[in-house]
PDB file of C-alpha atoms in Angstrom:
ATOM      1  CA  UNK A 136     -21.759 -12.204  -0.952  1.00  0.00           C
ATOM      2  CA  UNK A 137     -18.740 -10.355  -2.339  1.00  0.00           C
ATOM      3  CA  UNK A 138     -16.286 -12.187  -4.499  1.00  0.00           C
ATOM      4  CA  UNK A 139     -12.462 -12.161  -4.387  1.00  0.00           C
ATOM      5  CA  UNK A 140     -12.703  -9.803  -7.424  1.00  0.00           C
ATOM      6  CA  UNK A 141     -15.082  -7.393  -5.689  1.00  0.00           C
ATOM      7  CA  UNK A 142     -12.878  -7.176  -2.548  1.00  0.00           C
ATOM      8  CA  UNK A 143      -9.659  -6.789  -4.686  1.00  0.00           C
ATOM      9  CA  UNK A 144     -11.368  -4.008  -6.639  1.00  0.00           C
ATOM     10  CA  UNK A 145     -12.593  -2.270  -3.576  1.00  0.00           C
ATOM     11  CA  UNK A 146      -9.321  -2.495  -1.647  1.00  0.00           C
ATOM     12  CA  UNK A 147      -7.366  -1.451  -4.772  1.00  0.00           C
ATOM     13  CA  UNK A 148      -9.608   1.540  -5.344  1.00  0.00           C
ATOM     14  CA  UNK A 149      -9.012   2.665  -1.631  1.00  0.00           C
ATOM     15  CA  UNK A 150      -5.273   2.265  -2.057  1.00  0.00           C
ATOM     16  CA  UNK A 151      -5.389   4.409  -5.210  1.00  0.00           C
ATOM     17  CA  UNK A 152      -7.648   6.976  -3.458  1.00  0.00           C
ATOM     18  CA  UNK A 153      -5.241   7.284  -0.595  1.00  0.00           C
ATOM     19  CA  UNK A 154      -2.219   7.726  -2.901  1.00  0.00           C
ATOM     20  CA  UNK A 155      -3.933  10.374  -4.905  1.00  0.00           C
ATOM     21  CA  UNK A 156      -5.199  12.112  -1.735  1.00  0.00           C
ATOM     22  CA  UNK A 157      -1.746  12.181  -0.273  1.00  0.00           C
ATOM     23  CA  UNK A 158      -0.267  13.416  -3.579  1.00  0.00           C
ATOM     24  CA  UNK A 159      -2.772  16.307  -3.675  1.00  0.00           C
ATOM     25  CA  UNK A 160      -1.719  17.364  -0.213  1.00  0.00           C
ATOM     26  CA  UNK A 161       1.988  17.168  -1.069  1.00  0.00           C
ATOM     27  CA  UNK A 162       1.384  19.192  -4.151  1.00  0.00           C
ATOM     28  CA  UNK A 163      -0.605  21.777  -2.124  1.00  0.00           C
ATOM     29  CA  UNK A 164       2.343  21.973   0.389  1.00  0.00           C
ATOM     30  CA  UNK A 165       5.013  22.282  -2.220  1.00  0.00           C
ATOM     31  CA  UNK A 166       3.101  25.067  -4.027  1.00  0.00           C
ATOM     32  CA  UNK A 167       3.481  27.153  -0.813  1.00  0.00           C
ATOM     33  CA  UNK A 168       7.243  26.854  -0.719  1.00  0.00           C
ATOM     34  CA  UNK A 169      10.229  28.048  -2.763  1.00  0.00           C
ATOM     35  CA  UNK A 170      12.716  25.706  -4.193  1.00  0.00           C
ATOM     36  CA  UNK A 171      15.148  26.768  -1.502  1.00  0.00           C
ATOM     37  CA  UNK A 172      12.589  25.879   1.133  1.00  0.00           C
ATOM     38  CA  UNK A 173      11.915  22.482  -0.521  1.00  0.00           C
ATOM     39  CA  UNK A 174      15.639  21.669  -0.091  1.00  0.00           C
ATOM     40  CA  UNK A 175      16.094  23.091   3.368  1.00  0.00           C
ATOM     41  CA  UNK A 176      16.989  20.424   6.002  1.00  0.00           C
ATOM     42  CA  UNK A 177      15.306  21.059   9.348  1.00  0.00           C
ATOM     43  CA  UNK A 178      18.416  19.849  11.213  1.00  0.00           C
ATOM     44  CA  UNK A 179      21.580  17.689  10.904  1.00  0.00           C
ATOM     45  CA  UNK A 180      20.772  14.189   9.732  1.00  0.00           C
ATOM     46  CA  UNK A 181      17.200  15.201   8.759  1.00  0.00           C
ATOM     47  CA  UNK A 182      15.771  15.073   5.297  1.00  0.00           C
ATOM     48  CA  UNK A 183      14.504  18.016   3.208  1.00  0.00           C
ATOM     49  CA  UNK A 184      11.039  17.732   1.579  1.00  0.00           C
ATOM     50  CA  UNK A 185      13.000  17.491  -1.751  1.00  0.00           C
ATOM     51  CA  UNK A 186      14.798  14.299  -0.413  1.00  0.00           C
ATOM     52  CA  UNK A 187      11.469  13.007   0.851  1.00  0.00           C
ATOM     53  CA  UNK A 188       9.878  13.405  -2.584  1.00  0.00           C
ATOM     54  CA  UNK A 189      12.728  11.397  -4.197  1.00  0.00           C
ATOM     55  CA  UNK A 190      12.528   8.891  -1.590  1.00  0.00           C
ATOM     56  CA  UNK A 191       8.670   8.412  -1.996  1.00  0.00           C
ATOM     57  CA  UNK A 192       9.231   7.814  -5.705  1.00  0.00           C
ATOM     58  CA  UNK A 193      11.790   5.164  -4.979  1.00  0.00           C
ATOM     59  CA  UNK A 194       9.619   3.351  -2.470  1.00  0.00           C
ATOM     60  CA  UNK A 195       6.533   3.460  -4.736  1.00  0.00           C
ATOM     61  CA  UNK A 196       8.545   2.183  -7.694  1.00  0.00           C
ATOM     62  CA  UNK A 197      10.076  -0.676  -5.575  1.00  0.00           C
ATOM     63  CA  UNK A 198       7.014  -1.886  -3.812  1.00  0.00           C
ATOM     64  CA  UNK A 199       4.201  -1.071  -6.359  1.00  0.00           C
ATOM     65  CA  UNK A 200       5.707  -0.957  -9.813  1.00  0.00           C
ATOM     66  CA  UNK A 201       8.214  -3.652  -9.284  1.00  0.00           C
ATOM     67  CA  UNK A 202       6.719  -5.608  -6.417  1.00  0.00           C
ATOM     68  CA  UNK A 203       3.156  -5.604  -7.521  1.00  0.00           C
ATOM     69  CA  UNK A 204       3.523  -4.884 -11.202  1.00  0.00           C
ATOM     70  CA  UNK A 205       6.519  -7.115 -11.927  1.00  0.00           C
ATOM     71  CA  UNK A 206       8.796  -4.372 -13.517  1.00  0.00           C
ATOM     72  CA  UNK A 207      12.511  -4.812 -12.794  1.00  0.00           C
ATOM     73  CA  UNK A 208      13.609  -3.458  -9.370  1.00  0.00           C
ATOM     74  CA  UNK A 209      15.979  -0.599 -10.227  1.00  0.00           C
ATOM     75  CA  UNK A 210      15.901   1.252  -6.894  1.00  0.00           C
ATOM     76  CA  UNK A 211      19.041   2.886  -5.573  1.00  0.00           C
ATOM     77  CA  UNK A 212      17.862   3.798  -2.072  1.00  0.00           C
ATOM     78  CA  UNK A 213      21.141   5.339  -0.918  1.00  0.00           C
ATOM     79  CA  UNK A 214      21.069   7.675  -3.970  1.00  0.00           C
ATOM     80  CA  UNK A 215      17.582   8.912  -2.868  1.00  0.00           C
ATOM     81  CA  UNK A 216      19.209  10.288   0.355  1.00  0.00           C
ATOM     82  CA  UNK A 217      22.467  11.402  -1.257  1.00  0.00           C
ATOM     83  CA  UNK A 218      20.847  13.874  -3.711  1.00  0.00           C
ATOM     84  CA  UNK A 219      22.140  17.391  -2.941  1.00  0.00           C
ATOM     85  CA  UNK A 220      21.641  19.249  -6.258  1.00  0.00           C
ATOM     86  CA  UNK A 221      18.504  21.276  -5.766  1.00  0.00           C
ATOM     87  CA  UNK A 222      16.101  19.789  -8.284  1.00  0.00           C
ATOM     88  CA  UNK A 223      13.227  22.254  -9.008  1.00  0.00           C
ATOM     89  CA  UNK A 224      10.116  21.561  -7.039  1.00  0.00           C
ATOM     90  CA  UNK A 225       7.902  21.315 -10.179  1.00  0.00           C
ATOM     91  CA  UNK A 226      10.192  18.655 -11.656  1.00  0.00           C
ATOM     92  CA  UNK A 227      10.074  16.705  -8.339  1.00  0.00           C
ATOM     93  CA  UNK A 228       6.215  16.937  -8.379  1.00  0.00           C
ATOM     94  CA  UNK A 229       5.972  15.956 -11.978  1.00  0.00           C
ATOM     95  CA  UNK A 230       8.346  12.948 -11.549  1.00  0.00           C
ATOM     96  CA  UNK A 231       6.425  11.770  -8.422  1.00  0.00           C
ATOM     97  CA  UNK A 232       3.089  12.113 -10.314  1.00  0.00           C
ATOM     98  CA  UNK A 233       4.437  10.064 -13.192  1.00  0.00           C
ATOM     99  CA  UNK A 234       5.633   7.330 -10.801  1.00  0.00           C
ATOM    100  CA  UNK A 235       2.266   7.294  -9.058  1.00  0.00           C
ATOM    101  CA  UNK A 236       0.410   6.977 -12.266  1.00  0.00           C
ATOM    102  CA  UNK A 237       2.528   3.988 -13.227  1.00  0.00           C
ATOM    103  CA  UNK A 238       2.050   2.481  -9.762  1.00  0.00           C
ATOM    104  CA  UNK A 239      -1.679   2.979  -9.847  1.00  0.00           C
ATOM    105  CA  UNK A 240      -1.797   1.251 -13.276  1.00  0.00           C
ATOM    106  CA  UNK A 241       0.048  -1.728 -11.781  1.00  0.00           C
ATOM    107  CA  UNK A 242      -2.238  -1.907  -8.777  1.00  0.00           C
ATOM    108  CA  UNK A 243      -5.387  -1.699 -10.974  1.00  0.00           C
ATOM    109  CA  UNK A 244      -4.047  -4.374 -13.380  1.00  0.00           C
ATOM    110  CA  UNK A 245      -3.388  -7.177 -10.964  1.00  0.00           C
ATOM    111  CA  UNK A 246      -5.991  -9.671  -9.855  1.00  0.00           C
ATOM    112  CA  UNK A 247      -6.939 -11.279  -6.595  1.00  0.00           C
ATOM    113  CA  UNK A 248      -4.731 -14.413  -7.181  1.00  0.00           C
ATOM    114  CA  UNK A 249      -1.754 -12.349  -8.236  1.00  0.00           C
ATOM    115  CA  UNK A 250      -2.029 -10.184  -5.115  1.00  0.00           C
ATOM    116  CA  UNK A 251      -1.701 -13.236  -2.886  1.00  0.00           C
ATOM    117  CA  UNK A 252       1.335 -14.645  -4.654  1.00  0.00           C
ATOM    118  CA  UNK A 253       4.704 -14.099  -2.871  1.00  0.00           C
ATOM    119  CA  UNK A 254       7.365 -11.852  -4.382  1.00  0.00           C
ATOM    120  CA  UNK A 255      10.573 -10.451  -3.108  1.00  0.00           C
ATOM    121  CA  UNK A 256      10.521  -6.827  -2.145  1.00  0.00           C
ATOM    122  CA  UNK A 257      13.431  -5.008  -0.365  1.00  0.00           C
ATOM    123  CA  UNK A 258      14.809  -8.374   0.880  1.00  0.00           C
ATOM    124  CA  UNK A 259      11.602  -9.769   2.109  1.00  0.00           C
ATOM    125  CA  UNK A 260       9.040 -12.346   0.803  1.00  0.00           C
ATOM    126  CA  UNK A 261       5.675 -10.538   0.680  1.00  0.00           C
ATOM    127  CA  UNK A 262       2.342 -10.815  -0.965  1.00  0.00           C
ATOM    128  CA  UNK A 263       1.136  -8.051  -3.343  1.00  0.00           C
ATOM    129  CA  UNK A 264      -1.134  -6.903  -0.607  1.00  0.00           C
ATOM    130  CA  UNK A 265       1.708  -6.632   1.903  1.00  0.00           C
ATOM    131  CA  UNK A 266       3.809  -4.602  -0.627  1.00  0.00           C
ATOM    132  CA  UNK A 267       0.824  -2.362  -1.421  1.00  0.00           C
ATOM    133  CA  UNK A 268      -0.148  -1.619   2.209  1.00  0.00           C
ATOM    134  CA  UNK A 269       3.433  -0.996   3.163  1.00  0.00           C
ATOM    135  CA  UNK A 270       3.987   1.437   0.298  1.00  0.00           C
ATOM    136  CA  UNK A 271       0.711   3.354   0.836  1.00  0.00           C
ATOM    137  CA  UNK A 272       1.149   3.678   4.586  1.00  0.00           C
ATOM    138  CA  UNK A 273       4.755   4.717   4.013  1.00  0.00           C
ATOM    139  CA  UNK A 274       3.507   7.331   1.519  1.00  0.00           C
ATOM    140  CA  UNK A 275       0.901   8.546   3.983  1.00  0.00           C
ATOM    141  CA  UNK A 276       3.472   8.858   6.862  1.00  0.00           C
ATOM    142  CA  UNK A 277       5.791  11.070   4.722  1.00  0.00           C
ATOM    143  CA  UNK A 278       2.893  13.115   3.527  1.00  0.00           C
ATOM    144  CA  UNK A 279       2.219  13.995   7.160  1.00  0.00           C
ATOM    145  CA  UNK A 280       5.899  14.871   7.468  1.00  0.00           C
ATOM    146  CA  UNK A 281       5.823  17.144   4.480  1.00  0.00           C
ATOM    147  CA  UNK A 282       2.658  18.843   5.907  1.00  0.00           C
ATOM    148  CA  UNK A 283       4.378  19.331   9.258  1.00  0.00           C
ATOM    149  CA  UNK A 284       7.561  20.748   7.654  1.00  0.00           C
ATOM    150  CA  UNK A 285       5.573  23.096   5.481  1.00  0.00           C
ATOM    151  CA  UNK A 286       3.594  24.351   8.461  1.00  0.00           C
ATOM    152  CA  UNK A 287       6.782  24.931  10.347  1.00  0.00           C
ATOM    153  CA  UNK A 288       8.292  26.921   7.516  1.00  0.00           C
ATOM    154  CA  UNK A 289       5.097  28.910   6.601  1.00  0.00           C
ATOM    155  CA  UNK A 290       3.994  29.427  10.250  1.00  0.00           C
ATOM    156  CA  UNK A 291       0.893  31.779  10.212  1.00  0.00           C
ATOM    157  CA  UNK A 292       1.134  31.973   6.305  1.00  0.00           C
ATOM    158  CA  UNK A 293       0.371  28.210   5.960  1.00  0.00           C
ATOM    159  CA  UNK A 294      -2.661  27.559   3.815  1.00  0.00           C
ATOM    160  CA  UNK A 295      -4.668  24.494   4.888  1.00  0.00           C
ATOM    161  CA  UNK A 296      -5.655  21.994   2.245  1.00  0.00           C
ATOM    162  CA  UNK A 297      -9.103  21.725   3.667  1.00  0.00           C
ATOM    163  CA  UNK A 298     -11.110  23.322   6.485  1.00  0.00           C
ATOM    164  CA  UNK A 299     -14.440  22.260   7.744  1.00  0.00           C
ATOM    165  CA  UNK A 300     -17.425  24.135   6.310  1.00  0.00           C
ATOM    166  CA  UNK A 301     -20.264  22.621   8.402  1.00  0.00           C
ATOM    167  CA  UNK A 302     -20.962  21.293  11.881  1.00  0.00           C
ATOM    168  CA  UNK A 303     -21.110  17.812  10.369  1.00  0.00           C
ATOM    169  CA  UNK A 304     -17.487  18.229   9.040  1.00  0.00           C
ATOM    170  CA  UNK A 305     -16.331  19.637  12.416  1.00  0.00           C
ATOM    171  CA  UNK A 306     -16.640  23.297  11.937  1.00  0.00           C
ATOM    172  CA  UNK A 307     -16.982  25.063  15.349  1.00  0.00           C
ATOM    173  CA  UNK A 308     -19.945  27.166  15.994  1.00  0.00           C
TER     174      UNK A 308
END
């Protein structure tokens, strides 16, 4: 029968796998775009990919590094959306990777009992699991948004991250 440690390790590994997979897809999209495209807003009141990247770093820092890992919460959420200086894409990707590495270390360090303990994150009392699932699902959702925005900008020039290679994977015959 699996122990709490086994379950914690398995779930934590899946959270990490999801974050890394999302990051790989984001990096793939960003590599297809110019810095100007990264900062293009698709419409009034909508966010650019650059803004989303900054926002993802803030959310991961607040929920995983602070909420799960116990670091001080230094998030300034309004500043994430107010940024208008076009930070180069590679800097945004590098900063997000560093934030993810720090978050992954926090998730991998905590034990089962700690993940069940309440903590305050973004004004709510949540467990480490709640903070983790929220942040990873949030990251996944914005990853899909970045893919969609990239596909819209690249149209027929969009390069897919993955395509099926066999019938088992879903390749049409």
